[in-house]
Short mmCIF file of C-alpha atoms in Angstrom, two decimals:
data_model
loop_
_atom_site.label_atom_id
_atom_site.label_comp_id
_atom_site.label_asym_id
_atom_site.label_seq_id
_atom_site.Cartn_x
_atom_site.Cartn_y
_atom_site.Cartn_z
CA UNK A 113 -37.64 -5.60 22.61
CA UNK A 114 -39.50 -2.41 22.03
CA UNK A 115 -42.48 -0.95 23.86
CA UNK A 116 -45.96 -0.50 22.12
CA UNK A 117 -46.22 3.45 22.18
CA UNK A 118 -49.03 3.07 24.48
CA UNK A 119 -46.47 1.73 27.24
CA UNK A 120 -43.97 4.08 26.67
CA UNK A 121 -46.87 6.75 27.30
CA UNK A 122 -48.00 4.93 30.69
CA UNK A 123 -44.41 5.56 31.45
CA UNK A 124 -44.22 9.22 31.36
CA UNK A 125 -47.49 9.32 32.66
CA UNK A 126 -46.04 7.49 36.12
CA UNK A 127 -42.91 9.92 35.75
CA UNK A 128 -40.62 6.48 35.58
CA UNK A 129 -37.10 7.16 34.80
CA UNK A 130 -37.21 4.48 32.51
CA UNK A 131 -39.74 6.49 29.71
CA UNK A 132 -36.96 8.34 27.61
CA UNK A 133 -34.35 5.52 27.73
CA UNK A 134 -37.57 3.38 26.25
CA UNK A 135 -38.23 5.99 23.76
CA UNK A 136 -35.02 6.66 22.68
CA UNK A 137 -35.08 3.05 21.96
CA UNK A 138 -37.91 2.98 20.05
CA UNK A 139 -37.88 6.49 18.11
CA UNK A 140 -33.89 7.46 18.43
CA UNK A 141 -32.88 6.78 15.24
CA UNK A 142 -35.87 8.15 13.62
CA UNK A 143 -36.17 11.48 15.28
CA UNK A 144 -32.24 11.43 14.35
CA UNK A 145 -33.09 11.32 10.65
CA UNK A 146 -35.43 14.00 11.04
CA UNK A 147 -33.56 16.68 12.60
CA UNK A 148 -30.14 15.64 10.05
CA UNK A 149 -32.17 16.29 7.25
CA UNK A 150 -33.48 19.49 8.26
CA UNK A 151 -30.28 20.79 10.17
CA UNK A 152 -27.53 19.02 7.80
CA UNK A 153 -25.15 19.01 10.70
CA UNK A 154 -24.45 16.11 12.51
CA UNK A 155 -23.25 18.36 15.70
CA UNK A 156 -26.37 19.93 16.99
CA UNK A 157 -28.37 16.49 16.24
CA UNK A 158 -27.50 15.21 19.99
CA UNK A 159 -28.68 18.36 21.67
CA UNK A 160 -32.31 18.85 19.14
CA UNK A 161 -32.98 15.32 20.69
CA UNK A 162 -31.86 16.28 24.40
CA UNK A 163 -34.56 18.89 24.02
CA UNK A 164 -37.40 16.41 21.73
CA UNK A 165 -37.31 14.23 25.35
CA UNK A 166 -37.57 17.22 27.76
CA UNK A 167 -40.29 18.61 25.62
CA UNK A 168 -42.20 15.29 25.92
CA UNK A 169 -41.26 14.82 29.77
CA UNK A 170 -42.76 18.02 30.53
CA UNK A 171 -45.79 17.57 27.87
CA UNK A 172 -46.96 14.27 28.67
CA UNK A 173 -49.14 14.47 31.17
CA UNK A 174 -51.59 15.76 30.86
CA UNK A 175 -51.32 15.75 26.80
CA UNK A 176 -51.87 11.76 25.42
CA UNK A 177 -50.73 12.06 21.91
CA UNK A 178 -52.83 10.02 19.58
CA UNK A 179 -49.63 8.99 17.35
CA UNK A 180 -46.79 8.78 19.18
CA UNK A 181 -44.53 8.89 16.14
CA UNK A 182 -45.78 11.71 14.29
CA UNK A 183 -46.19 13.74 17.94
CA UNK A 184 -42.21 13.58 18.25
CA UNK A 185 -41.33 14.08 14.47
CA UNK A 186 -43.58 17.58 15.44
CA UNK A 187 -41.57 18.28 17.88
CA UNK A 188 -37.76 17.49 16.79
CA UNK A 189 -39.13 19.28 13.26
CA UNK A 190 -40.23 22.76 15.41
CA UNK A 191 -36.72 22.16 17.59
CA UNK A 192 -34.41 21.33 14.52
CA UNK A 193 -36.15 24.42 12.81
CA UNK A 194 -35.40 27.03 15.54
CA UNK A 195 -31.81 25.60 15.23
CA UNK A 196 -32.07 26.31 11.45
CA UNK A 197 -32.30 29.83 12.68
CA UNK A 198 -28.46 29.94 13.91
CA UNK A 199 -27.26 27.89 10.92
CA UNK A 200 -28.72 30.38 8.47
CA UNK A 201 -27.02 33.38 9.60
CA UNK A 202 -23.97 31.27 9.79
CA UNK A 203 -24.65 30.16 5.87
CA UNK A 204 -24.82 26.98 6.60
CA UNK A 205 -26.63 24.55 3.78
CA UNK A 206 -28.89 21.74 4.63
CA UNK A 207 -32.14 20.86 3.13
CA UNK A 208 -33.82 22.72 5.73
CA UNK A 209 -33.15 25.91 4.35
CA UNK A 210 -33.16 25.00 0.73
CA UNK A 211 -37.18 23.64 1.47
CA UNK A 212 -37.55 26.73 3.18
CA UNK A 213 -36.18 29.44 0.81
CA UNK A 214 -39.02 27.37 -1.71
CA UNK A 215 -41.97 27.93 0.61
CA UNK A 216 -40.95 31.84 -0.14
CA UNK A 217 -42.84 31.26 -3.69
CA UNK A 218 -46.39 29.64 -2.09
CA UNK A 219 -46.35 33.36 -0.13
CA UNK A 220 -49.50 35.48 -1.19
CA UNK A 221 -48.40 38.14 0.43
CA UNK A 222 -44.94 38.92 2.23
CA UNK A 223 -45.88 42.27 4.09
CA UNK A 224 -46.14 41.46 7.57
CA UNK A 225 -49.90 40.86 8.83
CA UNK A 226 -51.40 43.69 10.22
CA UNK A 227 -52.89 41.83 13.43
CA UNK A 228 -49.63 40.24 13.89
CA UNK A 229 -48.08 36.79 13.43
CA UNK A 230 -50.72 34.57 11.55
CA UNK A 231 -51.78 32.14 13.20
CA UNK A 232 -50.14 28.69 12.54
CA UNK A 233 -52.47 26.68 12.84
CA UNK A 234 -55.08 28.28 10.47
CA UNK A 235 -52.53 28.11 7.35
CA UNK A 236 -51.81 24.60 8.64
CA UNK A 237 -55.57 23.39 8.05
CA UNK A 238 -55.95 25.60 4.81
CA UNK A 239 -52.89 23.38 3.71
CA UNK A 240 -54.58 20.10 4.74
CA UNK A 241 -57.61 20.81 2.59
CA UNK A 242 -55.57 21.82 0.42
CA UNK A 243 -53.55 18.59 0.06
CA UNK A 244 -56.88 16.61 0.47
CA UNK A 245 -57.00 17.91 -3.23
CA UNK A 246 -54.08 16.13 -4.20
CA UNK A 247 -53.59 12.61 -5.66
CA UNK A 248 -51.23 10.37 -2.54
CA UNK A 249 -48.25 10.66 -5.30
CA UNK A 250 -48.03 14.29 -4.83
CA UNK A 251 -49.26 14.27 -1.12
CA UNK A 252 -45.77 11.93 -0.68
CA UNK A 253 -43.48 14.52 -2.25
CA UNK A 254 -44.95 17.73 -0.93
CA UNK A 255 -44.68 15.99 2.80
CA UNK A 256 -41.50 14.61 2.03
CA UNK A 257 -39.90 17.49 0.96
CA UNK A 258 -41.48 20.40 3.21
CA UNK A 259 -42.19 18.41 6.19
CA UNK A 260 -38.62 15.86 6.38
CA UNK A 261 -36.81 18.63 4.35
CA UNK A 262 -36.12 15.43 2.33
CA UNK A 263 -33.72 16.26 -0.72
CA UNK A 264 -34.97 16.00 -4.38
CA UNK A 265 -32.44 12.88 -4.91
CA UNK A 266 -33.90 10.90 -2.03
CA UNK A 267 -37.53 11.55 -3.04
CA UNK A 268 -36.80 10.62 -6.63
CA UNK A 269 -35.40 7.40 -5.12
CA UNK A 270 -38.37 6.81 -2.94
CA UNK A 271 -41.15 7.66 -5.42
CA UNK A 272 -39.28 5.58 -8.09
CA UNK A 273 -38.94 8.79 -10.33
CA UNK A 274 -36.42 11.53 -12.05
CA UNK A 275 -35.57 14.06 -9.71
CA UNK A 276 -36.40 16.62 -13.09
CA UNK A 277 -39.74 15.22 -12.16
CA UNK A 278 -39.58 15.71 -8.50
CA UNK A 279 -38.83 19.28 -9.05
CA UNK A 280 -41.55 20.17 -11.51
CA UNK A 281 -44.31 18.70 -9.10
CA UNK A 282 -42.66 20.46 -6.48
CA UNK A 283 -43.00 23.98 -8.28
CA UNK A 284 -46.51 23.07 -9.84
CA UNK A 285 -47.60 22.46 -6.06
CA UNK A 286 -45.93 25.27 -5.11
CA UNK A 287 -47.59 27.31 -7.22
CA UNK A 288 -51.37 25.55 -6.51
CA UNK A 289 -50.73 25.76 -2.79
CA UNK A 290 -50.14 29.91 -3.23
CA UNK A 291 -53.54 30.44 -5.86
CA UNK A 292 -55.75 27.99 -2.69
CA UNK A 293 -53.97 30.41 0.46
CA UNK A 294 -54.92 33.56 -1.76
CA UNK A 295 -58.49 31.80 -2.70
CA UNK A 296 -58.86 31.17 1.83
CA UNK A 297 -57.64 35.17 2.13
CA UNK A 298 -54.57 34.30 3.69
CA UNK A 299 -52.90 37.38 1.00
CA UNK A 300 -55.16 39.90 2.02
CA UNK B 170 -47.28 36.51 5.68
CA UNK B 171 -43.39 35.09 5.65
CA UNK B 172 -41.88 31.41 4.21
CA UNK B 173 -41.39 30.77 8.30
CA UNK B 174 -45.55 30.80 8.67
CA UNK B 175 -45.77 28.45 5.88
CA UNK B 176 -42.63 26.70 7.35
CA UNK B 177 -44.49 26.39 11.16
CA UNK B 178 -47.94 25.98 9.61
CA UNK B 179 -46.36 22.42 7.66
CA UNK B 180 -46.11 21.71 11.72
CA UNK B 181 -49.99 21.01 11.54
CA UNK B 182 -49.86 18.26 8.57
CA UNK B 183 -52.74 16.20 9.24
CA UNK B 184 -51.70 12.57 10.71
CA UNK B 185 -52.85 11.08 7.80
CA UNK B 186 -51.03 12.91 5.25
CA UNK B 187 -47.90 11.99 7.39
CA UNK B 188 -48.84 8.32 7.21
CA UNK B 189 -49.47 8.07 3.35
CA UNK B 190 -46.02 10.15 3.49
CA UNK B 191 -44.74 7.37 5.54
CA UNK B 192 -45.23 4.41 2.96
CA UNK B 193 -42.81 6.50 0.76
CA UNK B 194 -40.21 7.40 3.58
CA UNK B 195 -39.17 4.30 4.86
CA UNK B 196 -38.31 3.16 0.78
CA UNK B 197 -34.85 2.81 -0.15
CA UNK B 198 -34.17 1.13 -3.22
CA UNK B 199 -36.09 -1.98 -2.45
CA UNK B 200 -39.12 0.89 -3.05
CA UNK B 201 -37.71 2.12 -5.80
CA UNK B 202 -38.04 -1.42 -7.67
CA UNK B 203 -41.51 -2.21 -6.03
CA UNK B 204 -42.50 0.85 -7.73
CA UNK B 205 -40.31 0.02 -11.35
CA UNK B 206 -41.40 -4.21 -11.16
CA UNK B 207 -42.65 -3.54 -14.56
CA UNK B 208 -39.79 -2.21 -15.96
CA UNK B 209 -37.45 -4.65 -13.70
CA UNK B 210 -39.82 -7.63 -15.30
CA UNK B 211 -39.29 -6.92 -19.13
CA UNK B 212 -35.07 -6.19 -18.02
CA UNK B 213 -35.08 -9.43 -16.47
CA UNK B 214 -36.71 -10.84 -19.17
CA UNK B 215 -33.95 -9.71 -21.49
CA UNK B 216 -30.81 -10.43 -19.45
CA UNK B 217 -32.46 -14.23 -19.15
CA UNK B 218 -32.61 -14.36 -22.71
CA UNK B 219 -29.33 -12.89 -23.55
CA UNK B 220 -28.10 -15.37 -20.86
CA UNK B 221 -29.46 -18.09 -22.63
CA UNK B 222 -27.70 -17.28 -25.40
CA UNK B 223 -24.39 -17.19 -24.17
CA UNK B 224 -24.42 -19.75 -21.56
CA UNK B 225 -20.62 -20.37 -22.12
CA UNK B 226 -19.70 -17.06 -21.24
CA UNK B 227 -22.60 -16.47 -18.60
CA UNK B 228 -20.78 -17.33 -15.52
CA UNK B 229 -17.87 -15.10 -16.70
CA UNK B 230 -20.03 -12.81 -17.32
CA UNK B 231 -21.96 -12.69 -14.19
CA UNK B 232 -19.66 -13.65 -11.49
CA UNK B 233 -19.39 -10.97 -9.02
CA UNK B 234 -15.99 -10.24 -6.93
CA UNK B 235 -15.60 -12.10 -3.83
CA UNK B 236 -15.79 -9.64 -0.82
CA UNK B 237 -13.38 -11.26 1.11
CA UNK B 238 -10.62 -11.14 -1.50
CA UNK B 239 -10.55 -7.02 -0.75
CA UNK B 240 -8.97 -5.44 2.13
CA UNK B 241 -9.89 -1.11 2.65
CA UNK B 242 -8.28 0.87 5.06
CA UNK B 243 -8.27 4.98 5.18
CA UNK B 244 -6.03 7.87 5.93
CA UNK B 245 -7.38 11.38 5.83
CA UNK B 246 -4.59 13.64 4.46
CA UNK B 247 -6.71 16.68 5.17
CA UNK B 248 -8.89 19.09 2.68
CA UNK B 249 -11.26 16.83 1.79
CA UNK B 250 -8.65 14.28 1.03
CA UNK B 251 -8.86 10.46 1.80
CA UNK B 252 -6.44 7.95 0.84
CA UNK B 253 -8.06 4.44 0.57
CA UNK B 254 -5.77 1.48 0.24
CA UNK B 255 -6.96 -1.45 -1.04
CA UNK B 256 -5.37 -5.13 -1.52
CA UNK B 257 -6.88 -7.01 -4.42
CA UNK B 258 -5.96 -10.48 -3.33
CA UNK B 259 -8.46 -11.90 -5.99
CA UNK B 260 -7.89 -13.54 -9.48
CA UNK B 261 -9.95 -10.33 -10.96
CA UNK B 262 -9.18 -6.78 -11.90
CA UNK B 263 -11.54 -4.24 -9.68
CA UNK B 264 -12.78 -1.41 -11.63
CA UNK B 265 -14.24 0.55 -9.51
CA UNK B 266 -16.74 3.69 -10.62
CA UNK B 267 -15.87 7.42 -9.56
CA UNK B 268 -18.45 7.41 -7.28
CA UNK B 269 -18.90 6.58 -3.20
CA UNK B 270 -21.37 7.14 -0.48
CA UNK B 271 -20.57 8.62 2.73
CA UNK B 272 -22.40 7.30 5.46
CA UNK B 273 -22.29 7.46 8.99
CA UNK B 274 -22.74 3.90 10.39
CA UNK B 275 -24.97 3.89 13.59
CA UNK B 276 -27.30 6.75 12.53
CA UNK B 277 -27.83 4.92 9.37
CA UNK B 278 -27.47 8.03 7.27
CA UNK B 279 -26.30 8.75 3.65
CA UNK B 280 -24.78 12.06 3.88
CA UNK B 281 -26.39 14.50 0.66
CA UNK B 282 -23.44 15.01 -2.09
CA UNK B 283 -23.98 18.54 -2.86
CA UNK B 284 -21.29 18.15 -5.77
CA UNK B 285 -18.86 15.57 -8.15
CA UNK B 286 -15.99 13.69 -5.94
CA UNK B 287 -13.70 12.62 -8.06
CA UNK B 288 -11.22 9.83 -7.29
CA UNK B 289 -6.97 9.38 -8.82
CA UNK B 290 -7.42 6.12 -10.09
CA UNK B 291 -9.88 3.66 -10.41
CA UNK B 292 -8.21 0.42 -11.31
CA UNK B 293 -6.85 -2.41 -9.02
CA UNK B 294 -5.01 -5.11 -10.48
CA UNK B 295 -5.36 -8.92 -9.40
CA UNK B 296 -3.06 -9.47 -6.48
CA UNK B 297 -1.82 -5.99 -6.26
CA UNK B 298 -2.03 -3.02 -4.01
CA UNK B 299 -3.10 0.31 -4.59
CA UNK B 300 -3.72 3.72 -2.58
CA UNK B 301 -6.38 5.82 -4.20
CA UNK B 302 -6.91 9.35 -3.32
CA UNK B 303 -10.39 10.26 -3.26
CA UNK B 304 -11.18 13.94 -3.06
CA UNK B 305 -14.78 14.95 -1.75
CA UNK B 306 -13.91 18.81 -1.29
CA UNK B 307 -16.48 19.13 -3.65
CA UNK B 308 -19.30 17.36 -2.66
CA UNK B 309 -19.09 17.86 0.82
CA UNK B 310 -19.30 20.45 3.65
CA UNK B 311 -15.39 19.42 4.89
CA UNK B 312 -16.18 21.67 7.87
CA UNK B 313 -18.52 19.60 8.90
CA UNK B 314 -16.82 16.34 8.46
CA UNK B 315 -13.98 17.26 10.35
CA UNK B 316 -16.03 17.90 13.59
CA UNK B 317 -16.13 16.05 16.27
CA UNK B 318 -18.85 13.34 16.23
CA UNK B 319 -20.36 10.81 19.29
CA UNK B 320 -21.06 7.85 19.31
CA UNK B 321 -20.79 7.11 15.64
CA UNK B 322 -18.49 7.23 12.22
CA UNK B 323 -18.21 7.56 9.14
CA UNK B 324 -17.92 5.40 6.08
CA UNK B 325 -17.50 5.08 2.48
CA UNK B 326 -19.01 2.87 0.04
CA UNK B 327 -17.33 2.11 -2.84
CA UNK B 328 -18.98 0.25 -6.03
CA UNK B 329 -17.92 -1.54 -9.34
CA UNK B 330 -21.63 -1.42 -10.00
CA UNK B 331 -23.96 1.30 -8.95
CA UNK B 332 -24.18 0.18 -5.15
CA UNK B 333 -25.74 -3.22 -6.08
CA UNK B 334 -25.38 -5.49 -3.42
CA UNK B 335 -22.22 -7.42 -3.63
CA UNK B 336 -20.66 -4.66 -5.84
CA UNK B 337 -20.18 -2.60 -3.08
CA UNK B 338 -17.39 -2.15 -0.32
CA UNK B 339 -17.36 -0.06 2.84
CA UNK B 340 -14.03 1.79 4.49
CA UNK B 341 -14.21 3.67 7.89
CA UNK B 342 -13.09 6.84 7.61
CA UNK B 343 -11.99 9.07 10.75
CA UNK B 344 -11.81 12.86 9.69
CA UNK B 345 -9.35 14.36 11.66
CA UNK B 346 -8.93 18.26 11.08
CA UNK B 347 -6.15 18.93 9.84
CA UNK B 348 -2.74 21.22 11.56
CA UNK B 349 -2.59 23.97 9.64
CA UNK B 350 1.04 24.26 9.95
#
């Protein structure tokens, strides 16, 4: 029997003992996917989710996340990816890094930013109008791929396509998403 | 700006491009044919036909081995190296294809082939016994596979027809490292 997300929210909210068992039940398996397809190690997969739960016990309260589900995935992706980190400079290969090493060609600009780090959250929304520009085909694949690190096989199986076709939406998006960030001023 | 901005800023993903995303994610192959049922339609319209037509034959044709009739057990013999028995106690020839999935069972994960795997034989005769060797050096990160895991295994599918259901059979395998003397 699984909790409604609201529920499992009262729980941390009331600092029960019972809230991560309940949402390990309910989200486990799913937050498991997520960091295997970015990390491609089944080692570290225990430990990413160790840290997903403390995250949450010491976000919620005060933060009420809207979506439940896509609130974790956020935070197992940002966990799994700082994990990535270590695996790259051992050369490990997972999806993860392969998605990553393709962002490279939506870059306008690689030289560092002069005021710093840019902030995330700006290129985030400049992506979302971005992708509001997109048909919900190519929405699918450019989530699936950059935000589950899915591979091109598994999308091609999903979408009910070649993964030749995958691939070229992948680098015509790629190549759209880099002409709208330079359009915003995000290569100046 | 660096691929890691682009890689944090994906972080921000509206919800709702996440749950069109989401339709797509959860499909496995039952997806896939949702998304083919035209193409399924006029193939199914053709095998009926061609059924039809040789209705004598038909349940020769289409028969499918009997699961039970097949017994799989494993031995790792190190490098990427598994040895799969298997006891064809049927009335059929299996033929299986080079091809498996590695899975591990609780996590409900198929583990990305990153290369060919290619297997020593592929035939086993009615009422016989074989041991196959089935090397996935290739197509796997052996490294990983020989780490320690919790709370969960591995497994291999094996087909005689694309991973269809009732074409396929699973063996637990246990990747122990292996002593280098």
């Amino acid at each position: 029997m699984f909790l409604s997300d609201q529920e499992i929210i009262s729980l941390f909210c009331e600092r029960s003992e019972n809230a991560i068992t309940e949402l390990n039940t309910s989200y486990g398996a799913y937050l498991k996917n997520i960091a295997f397809h970015i990390l491609g190690k089944y080692s570290d997969i225990d430990e990413v989710l160790n840290d997903t739960y403390f995250a949450v016990w010491n976000r919620i309260p005060p933060e009420e996340p809207k979506v439940l589900r896509h609130y974790l995935s956020r935070i197992t992706r940002n966990l799994a990816f700082k994990r990535l980190e270590y695996a790259s400079a051992a050369k490990r290969s997972s999806e993860g890094i392969d998605s990553l090493d393709e962002l490279a060609d939506c870059v306008p600009d690689t030289r560092e930013n002069v005021e710093g780090i840019l902030e995330a959250r700006e290129i985030g929304a400049a992506v979302n109008r971005w992708l509001g520009t997109l048909s919900e085909e190519k929405q699918a694949v450019f989530v699936l791929r950059y935000y589950y690190s899915f591979s091109l096989r598994e999308i091609a199986n999903r979408m009910g396509c070649s993964e030749r076709r995958v691939k070229y939406l992948l680098s015509t998006m790629r190549g759209s998403l880099k002409e709208q960030l330079e359009r915003e001023g995000f290569g100046e | 700006m660096k691929k890691e901005d682009l890689y944090h800023a994906m972080a921000y993903i509206d919800d709702k491009y996440l749950d069109k995303a989401e339709k797509y994610r959860n499909r496995s192959v039952f997806g896939f044919l949702h998304s083919q049922s035209r193409k399924i339609a006029a193939v199914l319209a053709v095998v009926l036909i061609l059924a039809m037509g040789t209705g004598a034959y038909a349940s020769g044709i289409f028969s499918p081995l009997n699961g039970d009739d097949f017994s799989l057990r494993s031995e790792y013999l190190g490098e990427g190296i598994v040895a799969v028995t298997i006891e064809n106690r049927s009335e059929k020839d299996l033929h299986l294809q080079p091809k498996t999935k590695l899975m591990l069972f609780y996590a409900n994960l198929e583990i990305p082939a990153r290369g060919s795997v290619s297997f020593s034989e592929t035939k086993i005769p009615a009422h016989e016994i074989r041991v196959i060797r089935i090397d996935l050096s290739e197509a796997y990160d052996i490294a990983m596979l020989e780490a320690p895991i919790e709370k969960d295994h591995y497994y291999l599918i094996l087909t005689n027809n694309s991973f269809f259901f009732g074409h396929d059979w699973h063996c637990s395998v246990k990747f122990a490292p292996t002593d280098p003397k």
